[in-house]
Every structure is written in C-alpha cells, then in structure tokens.
CSV table of C-alpha atoms and ligand atoms in Angstrom, one decimal:
chain,number,residue,atom,x,y,z
A,1,UNK,CA,-11.3,23.4,-22.5
A,2,UNK,CA,-10.5,19.8,-23.0
A,3,UNK,CA,-7.7,18.0,-24.6
A,4,UNK,CA,-9.4,15.1,-26.4
A,5,UNK,CA,-12.1,15.9,-28.8
A,6,UNK,CA,-14.3,13.1,-27.5
A,7,UNK,CA,-14.5,14.6,-24.0
A,8,UNK,CA,-17.1,17.1,-23.0
A,9,UNK,CA,-19.4,18.1,-20.2
A,10,UNK,CA,-23.1,17.5,-19.9
A,11,UNK,CA,-25.9,19.6,-18.4
A,12,UNK,CA,-25.0,18.4,-14.9
A,13,UNK,CA,-21.4,19.7,-15.4
A,14,UNK,CA,-20.1,16.1,-15.4
A,15,UNK,CA,-17.3,14.9,-17.7
A,16,UNK,CA,-18.6,12.8,-20.6
A,17,UNK,CA,-16.6,10.4,-22.8
A,18,UNK,CA,-18.1,9.2,-26.1
A,19,UNK,CA,-21.3,11.0,-24.9
A,20,UNK,CA,-21.6,9.0,-21.7
A,21,UNK,CA,-21.5,10.5,-18.2
A,22,UNK,CA,-18.3,9.5,-16.6
A,23,UNK,CA,-19.9,9.4,-13.1
A,24,UNK,CA,-22.4,7.0,-14.4
A,25,UNK,CA,-19.6,4.7,-15.6
A,26,UNK,CA,-17.8,5.0,-12.2
A,27,UNK,CA,-21.1,4.1,-10.5
A,28,UNK,CA,-21.9,1.2,-12.8
A,29,UNK,CA,-18.5,-0.4,-13.1
A,30,UNK,CA,-16.6,0.8,-10.0
A,31,UNK,CA,-13.3,2.5,-9.8
A,32,UNK,CA,-10.5,2.6,-10.7
A,33,UNK,CA,-11.7,2.1,-14.2
A,34,UNK,CA,-10.1,2.5,-17.6
A,35,UNK,CA,-12.6,3.8,-20.1
A,36,UNK,CA,-11.7,3.6,-23.9
A,37,UNK,CA,-13.7,5.5,-26.5
A,38,UNK,CA,-14.0,2.9,-29.3
A,39,UNK,CA,-15.1,5.5,-31.8
A,40,UNK,CA,-11.9,7.6,-31.3
A,41,UNK,CA,-9.8,4.4,-31.4
A,42,UNK,CA,-11.3,3.6,-34.7
A,43,UNK,CA,-11.0,7.2,-35.9
A,44,UNK,CA,-7.3,7.2,-35.1
A,45,UNK,CA,-6.8,3.9,-37.0
A,46,UNK,CA,-8.6,5.4,-40.0
A,47,UNK,CA,-6.7,8.6,-39.9
A,48,UNK,CA,-3.3,6.9,-40.1
A,49,UNK,CA,-4.6,4.4,-42.7
A,50,UNK,CA,-6.2,7.2,-44.8
A,51,UNK,CA,-2.9,9.1,-44.8
A,52,UNK,CA,-0.7,6.2,-45.7
A,53,UNK,CA,-3.0,5.2,-48.5
A,54,UNK,CA,-3.1,8.8,-49.8
A,55,UNK,CA,0.7,9.4,-49.8
A,56,UNK,CA,2.0,6.0,-50.6
A,57,UNK,CA,-0.6,5.0,-53.2
A,58,UNK,CA,-1.6,1.7,-51.5
A,59,UNK,CA,2.1,0.8,-51.0
A,60,UNK,CA,2.0,1.2,-47.3
A,61,UNK,CA,0.7,-0.5,-44.1
A,62,UNK,CA,-0.1,0.9,-40.6
A,63,UNK,CA,0.6,-1.7,-37.9
A,64,UNK,CA,-0.8,-0.9,-34.5
A,65,UNK,CA,2.0,-1.4,-31.9
A,66,UNK,CA,-0.1,-3.5,-29.5
A,67,UNK,CA,2.2,-3.0,-26.5
A,68,UNK,CA,0.6,0.4,-26.1
A,69,UNK,CA,-2.7,-1.3,-25.1
A,70,UNK,CA,-3.2,-5.0,-25.8
A,71,UNK,CA,-6.3,-7.0,-25.3
A,72,UNK,CA,-8.5,-9.1,-27.6
A,73,UNK,CA,-11.0,-6.3,-28.2
A,74,UNK,CA,-8.3,-3.9,-29.4
A,75,UNK,CA,-6.7,-6.5,-31.6
A,76,UNK,CA,-10.1,-7.2,-33.2
A,77,UNK,CA,-10.6,-3.5,-33.8
A,78,UNK,CA,-7.1,-3.2,-35.5
A,79,UNK,CA,-8.0,-6.2,-37.7
A,80,UNK,CA,-11.4,-4.7,-38.7
A,81,UNK,CA,-9.7,-1.4,-39.5
A,82,UNK,CA,-7.3,-3.1,-41.9
A,83,UNK,CA,-4.2,-2.5,-39.8
A,84,UNK,CA,-1.3,-4.8,-39.2
A,85,UNK,CA,-0.1,-5.6,-35.6
A,86,UNK,CA,3.2,-5.4,-33.8
A,87,UNK,CA,3.8,-7.9,-31.1
A,88,UNK,CA,6.8,-8.2,-28.8
A,89,UNK,CA,6.2,-11.3,-26.7
A,90,UNK,CA,4.5,-14.7,-26.6
A,91,UNK,CA,1.7,-13.0,-24.6
A,92,UNK,CA,0.9,-10.4,-27.2
A,93,UNK,CA,1.1,-12.9,-30.0
A,94,UNK,CA,-1.2,-15.3,-28.1
A,95,UNK,CA,-3.6,-12.4,-27.6
A,96,UNK,CA,-3.6,-11.6,-31.3
A,97,UNK,CA,-4.1,-15.3,-32.1
A,98,UNK,CA,-7.0,-15.6,-29.7
A,99,UNK,CA,-8.5,-12.4,-31.3
A,100,UNK,CA,-8.3,-14.1,-34.7
A,101,UNK,CA,-5.9,-11.5,-36.0
A,102,UNK,CA,-4.5,-12.4,-39.5
A,103,UNK,CA,-1.0,-13.6,-38.8
A,104,UNK,CA,0.4,-12.5,-42.2
A,105,UNK,CA,-0.1,-8.9,-41.0
A,106,UNK,CA,1.8,-9.5,-37.7
A,107,UNK,CA,5.3,-8.1,-37.1
A,108,UNK,CA,7.2,-9.8,-34.2
A,109,UNK,CA,9.6,-7.3,-32.5
A,110,UNK,CA,11.8,-7.4,-29.5
A,111,UNK,CA,15.5,-7.4,-28.6
A,112,UNK,CA,15.5,-10.8,-26.9
A,113,UNK,CA,12.9,-13.1,-28.3
A,114,UNK,CA,13.3,-16.5,-26.6
A,115,UNK,CA,13.5,-19.8,-28.5
A,116,UNK,CA,10.0,-20.5,-27.3
A,117,UNK,CA,8.7,-17.2,-28.8
A,118,UNK,CA,10.5,-17.8,-32.1
A,119,UNK,CA,9.0,-21.3,-32.4
A,120,UNK,CA,5.5,-19.9,-31.6
A,121,UNK,CA,6.0,-17.3,-34.3
A,122,UNK,CA,7.2,-19.9,-36.9
A,123,UNK,CA,4.4,-22.4,-36.0
A,124,UNK,CA,1.7,-19.8,-36.3
A,125,UNK,CA,2.8,-18.3,-39.5
A,126,UNK,CA,3.7,-14.8,-38.3
A,127,UNK,CA,4.2,-12.6,-41.4
A,128,UNK,CA,7.4,-10.9,-40.4
A,129,UNK,CA,10.0,-11.3,-37.7
A,130,UNK,CA,12.0,-8.2,-37.0
A,131,UNK,CA,15.4,-9.6,-36.1
A,132,UNK,CA,17.3,-7.6,-33.6
A,133,UNK,CA,20.8,-9.1,-33.6
A,134,UNK,CA,23.1,-11.7,-34.9
A,135,UNK,CA,22.5,-14.3,-32.2
A,136,UNK,CA,18.8,-14.1,-33.0
A,137,UNK,CA,19.4,-14.3,-36.7
A,138,UNK,CA,21.5,-17.5,-36.3
A,139,UNK,CA,19.0,-19.1,-33.9
A,140,UNK,CA,16.0,-18.2,-36.1
A,141,UNK,CA,17.8,-19.3,-39.3
A,142,UNK,CA,18.6,-22.7,-37.7
A,143,UNK,CA,15.0,-23.2,-36.3
A,144,UNK,CA,13.3,-22.2,-39.6
A,145,UNK,CA,15.5,-24.4,-41.7
A,146,UNK,CA,14.9,-27.4,-39.3
A,147,UNK,CA,11.2,-26.7,-39.6
A,148,UNK,CA,11.5,-26.6,-43.4
A,149,UNK,CA,10.3,-23.0,-43.5
A,150,UNK,CA,11.6,-19.8,-45.1
A,151,UNK,CA,10.7,-17.0,-42.7
A,152,UNK,CA,10.4,-13.4,-44.0
A,153,UNK,CA,12.5,-11.1,-41.8
A,154,UNK,CA,13.4,-7.5,-41.4
A,155,UNK,CA,16.4,-6.2,-39.5
A,156,UNK,CA,16.1,-3.6,-36.8
A,157,UNK,CA,18.6,-0.9,-37.5
A,158,UNK,CA,19.9,1.9,-35.3
A,159,UNK,CA,19.9,4.9,-37.6
A,160,UNK,CA,21.7,7.0,-34.9
A,161,UNK,CA,19.1,9.7,-34.8
A,162,UNK,CA,18.6,11.8,-31.7
A,163,UNK,CA,14.8,12.4,-31.5
A,164,UNK,CA,15.0,14.8,-28.5
A,165,UNK,CA,12.9,12.8,-26.2
A,166,UNK,CA,13.2,11.5,-22.6
A,167,UNK,CA,16.4,9.4,-22.1
A,168,UNK,CA,14.6,6.4,-20.7
A,169,UNK,CA,12.5,6.0,-23.9
A,170,UNK,CA,15.1,7.0,-26.5
A,171,UNK,CA,16.0,4.1,-28.7
A,172,UNK,CA,17.7,5.5,-31.9
A,173,UNK,CA,21.3,5.8,-30.5
A,174,UNK,CA,24.2,3.5,-31.0
A,175,UNK,CA,24.1,3.1,-27.2
A,176,UNK,CA,20.8,1.2,-27.3
A,177,UNK,CA,19.9,-2.3,-26.5
A,178,UNK,CA,17.8,-2.4,-29.6
A,179,UNK,CA,19.0,-3.3,-33.1
A,180,UNK,CA,22.1,-3.4,-35.3
A,181,UNK,CA,24.4,-0.4,-35.6
A,182,UNK,CA,25.3,1.1,-39.0
A,183,UNK,CA,28.5,2.8,-37.9
A,184,UNK,CA,30.5,-0.3,-36.9
A,185,UNK,CA,29.5,-2.6,-39.8
A,186,UNK,CA,27.3,-4.8,-37.6
A,187,UNK,CA,24.2,-4.2,-39.7
A,188,UNK,CA,26.0,-5.0,-42.9
A,189,UNK,CA,27.5,-8.2,-41.4
A,190,UNK,CA,23.9,-9.3,-40.5
A,191,UNK,CA,22.7,-8.7,-44.0
A,192,UNK,CA,25.6,-10.7,-45.5
A,193,UNK,CA,24.8,-13.6,-43.1
A,194,UNK,CA,21.1,-13.5,-43.8
A,195,UNK,CA,21.5,-13.6,-47.5
A,196,UNK,CA,23.4,-16.9,-47.1
A,197,UNK,CA,20.8,-18.5,-44.9
A,198,UNK,CA,18.2,-20.8,-46.5
A,199,UNK,CA,15.8,-20.5,-43.5
A,200,UNK,CA,15.2,-16.7,-43.8
A,201,UNK,CA,14.3,-14.2,-46.5
A,202,UNK,CA,15.5,-10.7,-45.8
A,203,UNK,CA,12.6,-8.5,-47.1
A,204,UNK,CA,12.9,-5.3,-45.1
A,205,UNK,CA,14.6,-3.0,-42.7
A,206,UNK,CA,13.1,-1.4,-39.7
A,207,UNK,CA,13.9,1.5,-37.3
A,208,UNK,CA,12.1,3.1,-34.4
A,209,UNK,CA,13.8,6.3,-33.2
A,210,UNK,CA,11.9,6.9,-30.0
A,211,UNK,CA,8.6,7.7,-28.5
A,212,UNK,CA,6.4,10.8,-27.9
A,213,UNK,CA,8.3,12.7,-30.6
A,214,UNK,CA,6.8,16.0,-31.8
A,215,UNK,CA,9.2,16.9,-34.6
A,216,UNK,CA,8.9,15.6,-38.1
A,217,UNK,CA,12.6,16.2,-39.0
A,218,UNK,CA,14.0,13.2,-37.1
A,219,UNK,CA,11.7,10.9,-39.0
A,220,UNK,CA,12.7,12.4,-42.3
A,221,UNK,CA,16.4,12.0,-41.4
A,222,UNK,CA,15.8,8.4,-40.3
A,223,UNK,CA,14.1,7.6,-43.6
A,224,UNK,CA,17.1,9.0,-45.5
A,225,UNK,CA,19.6,7.1,-43.5
A,226,UNK,CA,17.7,3.9,-44.0
A,227,UNK,CA,17.3,4.4,-47.8
A,228,UNK,CA,21.0,5.1,-48.1
A,229,UNK,CA,21.7,1.8,-46.4
A,230,UNK,CA,19.2,0.0,-48.6
A,231,UNK,CA,20.9,1.4,-51.7
A,232,UNK,CA,24.3,0.4,-50.3
A,233,UNK,CA,23.5,-3.2,-49.5
A,234,UNK,CA,21.6,-3.4,-52.8
A,235,UNK,CA,24.5,-2.5,-54.9
A,236,UNK,CA,27.3,-4.1,-52.8
A,237,UNK,CA,25.6,-7.2,-51.6
A,238,UNK,CA,22.7,-7.7,-54.0
A,239,UNK,CA,20.1,-7.4,-51.2
A,240,UNK,CA,16.6,-6.7,-52.5
A,241,UNK,CA,14.9,-4.8,-49.7
A,242,UNK,CA,11.2,-4.4,-50.4
A,243,UNK,CA,9.9,-3.0,-47.1
A,244,UNK,CA,11.0,0.0,-45.1
A,245,UNK,CA,9.4,0.0,-41.7
A,246,UNK,CA,9.9,3.4,-40.0
A,247,UNK,CA,8.5,2.5,-36.6
A,248,UNK,CA,6.2,4.6,-34.4
A,249,UNK,CA,6.8,7.2,-31.8
A,250,UNK,CA,4.3,10.0,-32.8
A,251,UNK,CA,3.7,12.3,-29.9
A,252,UNK,CA,0.3,13.0,-28.4
A,253,UNK,CA,-1.2,15.7,-26.4
A,254,UNK,CA,-1.1,14.8,-22.7
A,255,UNK,CA,-1.6,18.4,-21.4
A,256,UNK,CA,-2.0,21.8,-23.0
A,257,UNK,CA,1.9,22.1,-23.0
A,258,UNK,CA,2.1,19.4,-25.7
A,259,UNK,CA,1.9,20.4,-29.4
A,260,UNK,CA,2.1,17.3,-31.6
A,261,UNK,CA,2.5,17.7,-35.4
A,262,UNK,CA,-0.4,16.5,-37.5
A,263,UNK,CA,0.1,12.9,-38.5
A,264,UNK,CA,-1.1,13.6,-42.0
A,265,UNK,CA,1.6,16.3,-42.3
A,266,UNK,CA,4.2,13.7,-41.0
A,267,UNK,CA,3.1,11.3,-43.7
A,268,UNK,CA,3.1,14.0,-46.4
A,269,UNK,CA,6.6,15.2,-45.6
A,270,UNK,CA,8.2,11.8,-45.0
A,271,UNK,CA,6.7,10.3,-48.1
A,272,UNK,CA,8.1,13.2,-50.2
A,273,UNK,CA,11.5,12.8,-48.7
A,274,UNK,CA,11.4,9.1,-49.5
A,275,UNK,CA,10.3,9.7,-53.1
A,276,UNK,CA,13.1,12.3,-53.6
A,277,UNK,CA,15.8,10.1,-52.0
A,278,UNK,CA,14.8,7.0,-53.9
A,279,UNK,CA,15.0,9.0,-57.2
A,280,UNK,CA,18.4,10.4,-56.2
A,281,UNK,CA,19.7,6.9,-55.3
A,282,UNK,CA,18.1,5.3,-58.3
A,283,UNK,CA,16.3,2.7,-56.3
A,284,UNK,CA,12.6,1.6,-56.3
A,285,UNK,CA,10.4,3.1,-53.6
A,286,UNK,CA,9.9,0.5,-50.9
A,287,UNK,CA,6.6,-0.6,-49.4
A,288,UNK,CA,6.4,1.6,-46.3
A,289,UNK,CA,5.2,0.5,-42.8
A,290,UNK,CA,4.6,2.7,-39.8
A,291,UNK,CA,3.9,1.5,-36.3
A,292,UNK,CA,1.8,3.9,-34.2
A,293,UNK,CA,1.0,2.8,-30.7
A,294,UNK,CA,0.5,5.7,-28.3
A,295,UNK,CA,-1.0,7.9,-31.0
A,296,UNK,CA,-3.8,5.4,-31.7
A,297,UNK,CA,-4.7,4.2,-28.1
A,298,UNK,CA,-3.5,7.1,-25.9
A,299,UNK,CA,-6.0,9.8,-26.6
A,300,UNK,CA,-8.9,7.4,-26.6
A,301,UNK,CA,-8.6,6.5,-22.9
A,302,UNK,CA,-9.2,8.0,-19.5
A,303,UNK,CA,-8.9,6.6,-16.0
A,304,UNK,CA,-11.5,7.2,-13.3
A,305,UNK,CA,-10.6,7.0,-9.6
A,306,UNK,CA,-12.4,7.7,-6.4
A,307,UNK,CA,-10.8,10.1,-3.9
A,308,UNK,CA,-10.4,8.5,-0.5
A,309,UNK,CA,-8.7,11.3,1.5
A,310,UNK,CA,-7.5,14.9,1.1
A,311,UNK,CA,-4.5,15.6,3.2
A,312,UNK,CA,-3.7,19.3,3.4
A,313,UNK,CA,-0.1,19.8,4.9
A,314,UNK,CA,0.0,23.5,5.7
A,315,UNK,CA,2.9,25.3,3.9
A,316,UNK,CA,3.9,22.0,2.1
A,317,UNK,CA,1.2,20.6,-0.2
A,318,UNK,CA,-2.1,18.9,-0.5
A,319,UNK,CA,-2.2,15.2,-1.2
A,320,UNK,CA,-5.4,13.9,-2.8
A,321,UNK,CA,-5.3,10.1,-2.5
A,322,UNK,CA,-7.1,7.9,-5.0
A,323,UNK,CA,-8.1,4.2,-5.1
A,324,UNK,CA,-5.5,3.3,-7.7
A,325,UNK,CA,-2.0,4.5,-8.5
A,326,UNK,CA,1.3,3.2,-9.9
A,327,UNK,CA,-0.3,-0.2,-10.3
A,328,UNK,CA,-2.6,1.0,-13.0
A,329,UNK,CA,-0.5,4.0,-14.2
A,330,UNK,CA,3.2,3.7,-13.5
A,331,UNK,CA,4.2,6.5,-15.9
A,332,UNK,CA,4.6,9.3,-13.5
A,333,UNK,CA,6.7,7.1,-11.2
A,334,UNK,CA,8.8,5.9,-14.2
A,335,UNK,CA,9.2,9.1,-16.2
A,336,UNK,CA,7.5,12.0,-14.4
A,337,UNK,CA,4.9,11.9,-17.2
A,338,UNK,CA,2.5,14.8,-17.3
A,339,UNK,CA,-1.2,14.3,-17.2
A,340,UNK,CA,-4.3,16.4,-17.0
A,341,UNK,CA,-6.4,15.6,-14.0
A,342,UNK,CA,-9.9,16.9,-13.2
A,343,UNK,CA,-12.8,16.3,-10.9
A,344,UNK,CA,-15.2,14.4,-13.2
A,345,UNK,CA,-18.3,15.7,-11.4
A,346,UNK,CA,-17.2,19.3,-11.5
A,347,UNK,CA,-15.6,19.3,-14.9
A,348,UNK,CA,-17.3,22.5,-16.0
A,349,UNK,CA,-15.9,24.4,-13.0
A,350,UNK,CA,-12.6,26.3,-12.9
A,351,UNK,CA,-9.6,24.4,-11.6
A,352,UNK,CA,-8.6,26.5,-8.6
A,353,UNK,CA,-6.7,24.1,-6.4
A,354,UNK,CA,-3.1,22.9,-6.7
A,355,UNK,CA,-2.8,19.3,-5.4
A,356,UNK,CA,-0.6,16.2,-5.7
A,357,UNK,CA,-2.6,13.2,-6.7
A,358,UNK,CA,-1.3,10.1,-4.9
A,359,UNK,CA,-2.0,6.4,-5.3
A,360,UNK,CA,-2.6,3.9,-2.6
A,361,UNK,CA,0.7,1.9,-2.9
A,362,UNK,CA,3.4,1.6,-0.3
A,363,UNK,CA,5.8,3.8,-2.2
A,364,UNK,CA,6.3,7.5,-1.6
A,365,UNK,CA,6.9,7.8,-5.4
A,366,UNK,CA,3.5,6.4,-6.1
A,367,UNK,CA,2.0,9.5,-7.6
A,368,UNK,CA,-0.2,10.2,-10.5
A,369,UNK,CA,0.7,13.9,-10.8
A,370,UNK,CA,2.4,16.5,-8.7
A,371,UNK,CA,1.3,20.1,-8.3
A,372,UNK,CA,-1.5,19.9,-10.7
A,373,UNK,CA,-4.5,22.2,-11.0
A,374,UNK,CA,-7.9,20.7,-10.3
A,375,UNK,CA,-11.3,21.7,-9.0
A,376,UNK,CA,-11.8,21.6,-5.2
A,377,UNK,CA,-12.3,17.9,-4.3
A,378,UNK,CA,-13.4,15.9,-1.2
A,379,UNK,CA,-13.5,12.2,-0.3
A,380,UNK,CA,-15.9,10.4,-2.6
A,381,UNK,CA,-15.4,12.6,-5.6
A,382,UNK,CA,-14.4,10.9,-8.9
A,383,UNK,CA,-11.2,12.1,-10.6
A,384,UNK,CA,-10.5,11.6,-14.3
A,385,UNK,CA,-7.0,11.4,-15.6
A,386,UNK,CA,-6.9,12.1,-19.3
A,387,UNK,CA,-5.1,10.5,-22.2
A,388,UNK,CA,-4.4,7.2,-20.4
A,389,UNK,CA,-5.3,4.9,-23.2
A,390,UNK,CA,-1.6,3.9,-24.0
A,391,UNK,CA,1.0,2.4,-21.6
A,392,UNK,CA,-1.4,2.3,-18.6
A,393,UNK,CA,-3.4,-0.9,-18.7
A,394,UNK,CA,-0.5,-2.5,-20.6
A,395,UNK,CA,2.0,-1.5,-17.9
A,396,UNK,CA,-0.2,-2.3,-15.0
A,397,UNK,CA,1.0,-4.6,-12.1
A,398,UNK,CA,-0.3,-6.3,-9.1
A,399,UNK,CA,2.0,-4.6,-6.7
A,400,UNK,CA,0.6,-4.7,-3.1
A,401,UNK,CA,-1.7,-7.4,-4.5
A,402,UNK,CA,-4.0,-4.8,-6.0
A,403,UNK,CA,-6.2,-6.3,-8.7
A,404,UNK,CA,-6.0,-4.6,-12.2
A,405,UNK,CA,-9.0,-2.4,-13.0
A,406,UNK,CA,-11.6,-3.3,-15.7
A,407,UNK,CA,-11.4,-1.7,-19.1
A,408,UNK,CA,-14.8,-0.5,-20.4
A,409,UNK,CA,-15.3,0.5,-24.1
A,410,UNK,CA,-17.8,3.1,-24.9
A,411,UNK,CA,-19.4,3.5,-28.3
A,412,UNK,CA,-22.6,5.1,-29.6
A,413,UNK,CA,-23.7,5.9,-26.1
A,414,UNK,CA,-23.3,2.3,-25.0
A,415,UNK,CA,-20.7,0.8,-22.7
A,416,UNK,CA,-19.3,-2.8,-22.5
A,417,UNK,CA,-16.6,-4.5,-20.5
A,418,UNK,CA,-13.7,-5.3,-22.7
A,419,UNK,CA,-11.4,-6.6,-19.9
A,420,UNK,CA,-13.1,-7.5,-16.7
A,421,UNK,CA,-11.8,-6.3,-13.3
A,422,UNK,CA,-9.4,-8.8,-11.7
A,423,UNK,CA,-10.9,-10.4,-8.7
A,424,UNK,CA,-9.1,-11.5,-5.5
A,425,UNK,CA,-9.4,-15.1,-6.6
A,426,UNK,CA,-7.6,-14.1,-9.9
A,427,UNK,CA,-4.7,-12.9,-7.8
A,428,UNK,CA,-4.4,-16.3,-6.1
A,429,UNK,CA,-5.0,-18.5,-9.2
A,430,UNK,CA,-1.3,-19.5,-9.5
A,431,UNK,CA,-0.6,-19.7,-5.8
A,432,UNK,CA,0.0,-23.2,-4.5
A,433,UNK,CA,-0.4,-24.3,-0.8
B,501,PLP,C1,7.0,0.9,-28.9
B,501,PLP,C2,7.2,0.7,-30.3
B,501,PLP,C3,6.3,1.3,-31.2
B,501,PLP,C4,5.2,2.2,-30.8
B,501,PLP,O1,5.7,3.4,-30.3
B,501,PLP,P1,4.7,4.5,-29.9
B,501,PLP,O2,5.5,5.6,-29.3
B,501,PLP,O3,3.7,4.0,-29.0
B,501,PLP,O4,4.0,5.0,-31.2
B,501,PLP,C5,6.5,1.0,-32.6
B,501,PLP,N1,7.5,0.1,-33.0
B,501,PLP,C6,8.4,-0.4,-32.1
B,501,PLP,C7,9.4,-1.3,-32.6
B,501,PLP,C8,8.3,-0.2,-30.8
B,501,PLP,O5,9.1,-0.7,-29.9
C-alpha cells in the first residue's frame, strides 16, 4: 500500500521509484539522496494544464511555483510542458534565466522585492510583477519610468479567506505580511495610484490563500471576492483587469491521513463559480492563472537515507538516526509535518515497529518523524521518506556544515544527476582566509 502511484516494490521486496530499485540508487549515488520521478513531475504538469485548458477554453495558464523545488532541470521541464513560472527572488529568477525559461511567462512574487531584484526583473523582461504593497508600487513605477518601460503588474490582494490550514503557512488573512487588504481601502488606493503611473500597467489581481488546502470551498469564495473587487474597481475607477491569478495551495497526500480533492474537480467547480459570478456582475470572464507548487513537485520526490544507529530507550522510545535531517528536510522541525517513512529494502514487509527518525544535526528538534510505523531496521539499512519533492531541497541548509544532497531524476528506467551533491570544497568556496 503506497501513497504515490509511481512507487512500487520489485521481486526483491525493494522500494522502486519510476521502475528503478531505490537501493540501487542509494548505492550508485550515495545517501542522503533526493530522487525525483520526472515522469510523474511531467504528468502533474499535464494534469493541471489539461484541466485549465478544458474548463477555461484556452483562457488560462498554469504557472509552476518554483519555490517548491527550483533548479535548472525543473525549470526546463516546466517550460517544455507549456507552464508559466513563479519566482520570488533574484536567485529563482536567475535559475529560470539560466534554464532558458521564456521570461514573458514569468510572474515575480514576494512581499519585499529589493531594488536590485526589481531592476533584474525589468532588465530581463519578466512578464508580470505581482506588486505586494504601495512602497513597492512607487519604487517600481519610478524605476520602470526611468528605464523607459511600461511593466505589466498584478496586485497581490488579501481576500480575507480562512483556508483552515496550519497557522505558520496561512496567508489569506488581513493579519498577513503578504498583500493589500480589501477591508481598509488599501487595495483600492493602490489601484488608484497604479492607474495614474506611466511606468506600470495594471493588468491583473492575484491572491494566494494558503498551502496544503484540501477543501475547494475557500478557493471558490476567494474567486468570488476577487471578482467582486474587479467589478468594483472597473465601474468606480475604470480599471480594466484582464487577469485573475488565484494562486496555489492545493493539498497533497503525505500520509494515508490526507485526502486531497481532485485537482480537476477544483478546476471544474472554481471555473463554474467564476462564470456564474462574472455573468451576475456583468463583467467579462478574466484570463485565469493558477500557481501549483507542492502539488506538482511534492508527490514526485522521495528522500533516501542510511541508518547509522538504532537507540532503543526502554519505556521511552526508539531513535533511528539517519545521515541527513533538518538540513535536507526542515519541515518536521518547522511545522511537525507528517511523512510516511519505510525501510526501502523491506518495503514489502509489514511495518511493525514504532520509531522516531532523527537527523544528525546538533538540535534535539532535528527529527524527520516521531512515533512512525516502519519495518524493523538496523544500521546500514536505507530509509525512504515519501512525498519529499516539494519544500525539501528548496528549504535545505548547510547547518553544521553539512553539504546538500544530490538530486537525481529518474525517467524511463534511467537515472541522471540534476543537481550534484555539494562537496566539502563547495562549502568553503566563499570563505576567505
Ligand atoms: C507558495 C506559493 C505558491 C505555491 O503554493 P503551493 O502550496 O506549493 O501550491 C503559489 N503562489 C504563491 C504566491 C506562493 O507564495
């Protein structure tokens, strides 16, 4: 019983990903190791694109939120699959540029873009800048005008929707560092200012109501709130809003306790709410953008570790320590995120042991999972943590001067290194004597 459809076991009882024996990958590339199934990544891109094309009749775009997992290889895949790309920093934009990603399909997000980042976006012809606040609007307006450009922008709006997710990753409230609020007139003020600025062209509105959301209803509600605002600023201020960007946040299955809605069903329901509301408001249906990150990359990845020690503390718990930890996956330490863990070489056997999987960092909170069920393990065994394709590699650090693991892509029974393992020399490359 496995969570991702690309995972299976072979005749040796080993876990396979994309048809390849995970123990063979661990042997060949070493551990810790991120493994991404390129076929599933592409399938996820195609599923979203197929749905948006179906329900919005070609008037929609799926942009991959690259912060979930950003490297040149994944930017190239998103480009090949006809997706747009969200970036939130100079580093993500630089990665996209180096991957040859078409800049007209790039959306630059973030609540505090620096002047250097804005200049980089203007100079490279980024399609859309999603402006977060009035300070940024004024700065960008001045910079674009000075450069003799007219930059297409969207505004990030707080639609005030509670998406029932974890507090740390909830971003739709008025008490959020992201975006412009509707309630206090801030958003309207920004629209008024933008319309008077020669350096920017306000083409759209954007919202992103949270992450790992399972319900469809908050997305429907957000779409309605946004359309109401589009109608209001259309009639009162003469703003012509062509693009409605509804963000990402679609939940994925980390463990059997998670039950995500089907993304096609999301698209069907939200598109019909949009059509109905636009008809009611007497406005044109906007071009719709969605921005999945986790739901594209997350299910496609697993992480492989080697067990170094098994510490059984009688009457307390059993710690299974692995050769990675919060440096390659900080999500348990940050949000007590749930993961499914199994012994890759015994994947077909029942999970009879309750253990805590610990990392090797000098932090007691450096855990991958507490009180999780796995097969009996001993030092030298390979563990697989499932659904680590999003917000693992992209959140990795060098704490304790631990080099980041390699990322290997598997496809058609073949594997290739997409991001090489950091070396000890890499760790010192910026150190001066
Ligand atoms: C993080 C983020 C996304 C992607 O969120 P997921 O939960 O990974 O789908 C999309 N849009 C914006 C603006 C974001 O900040």
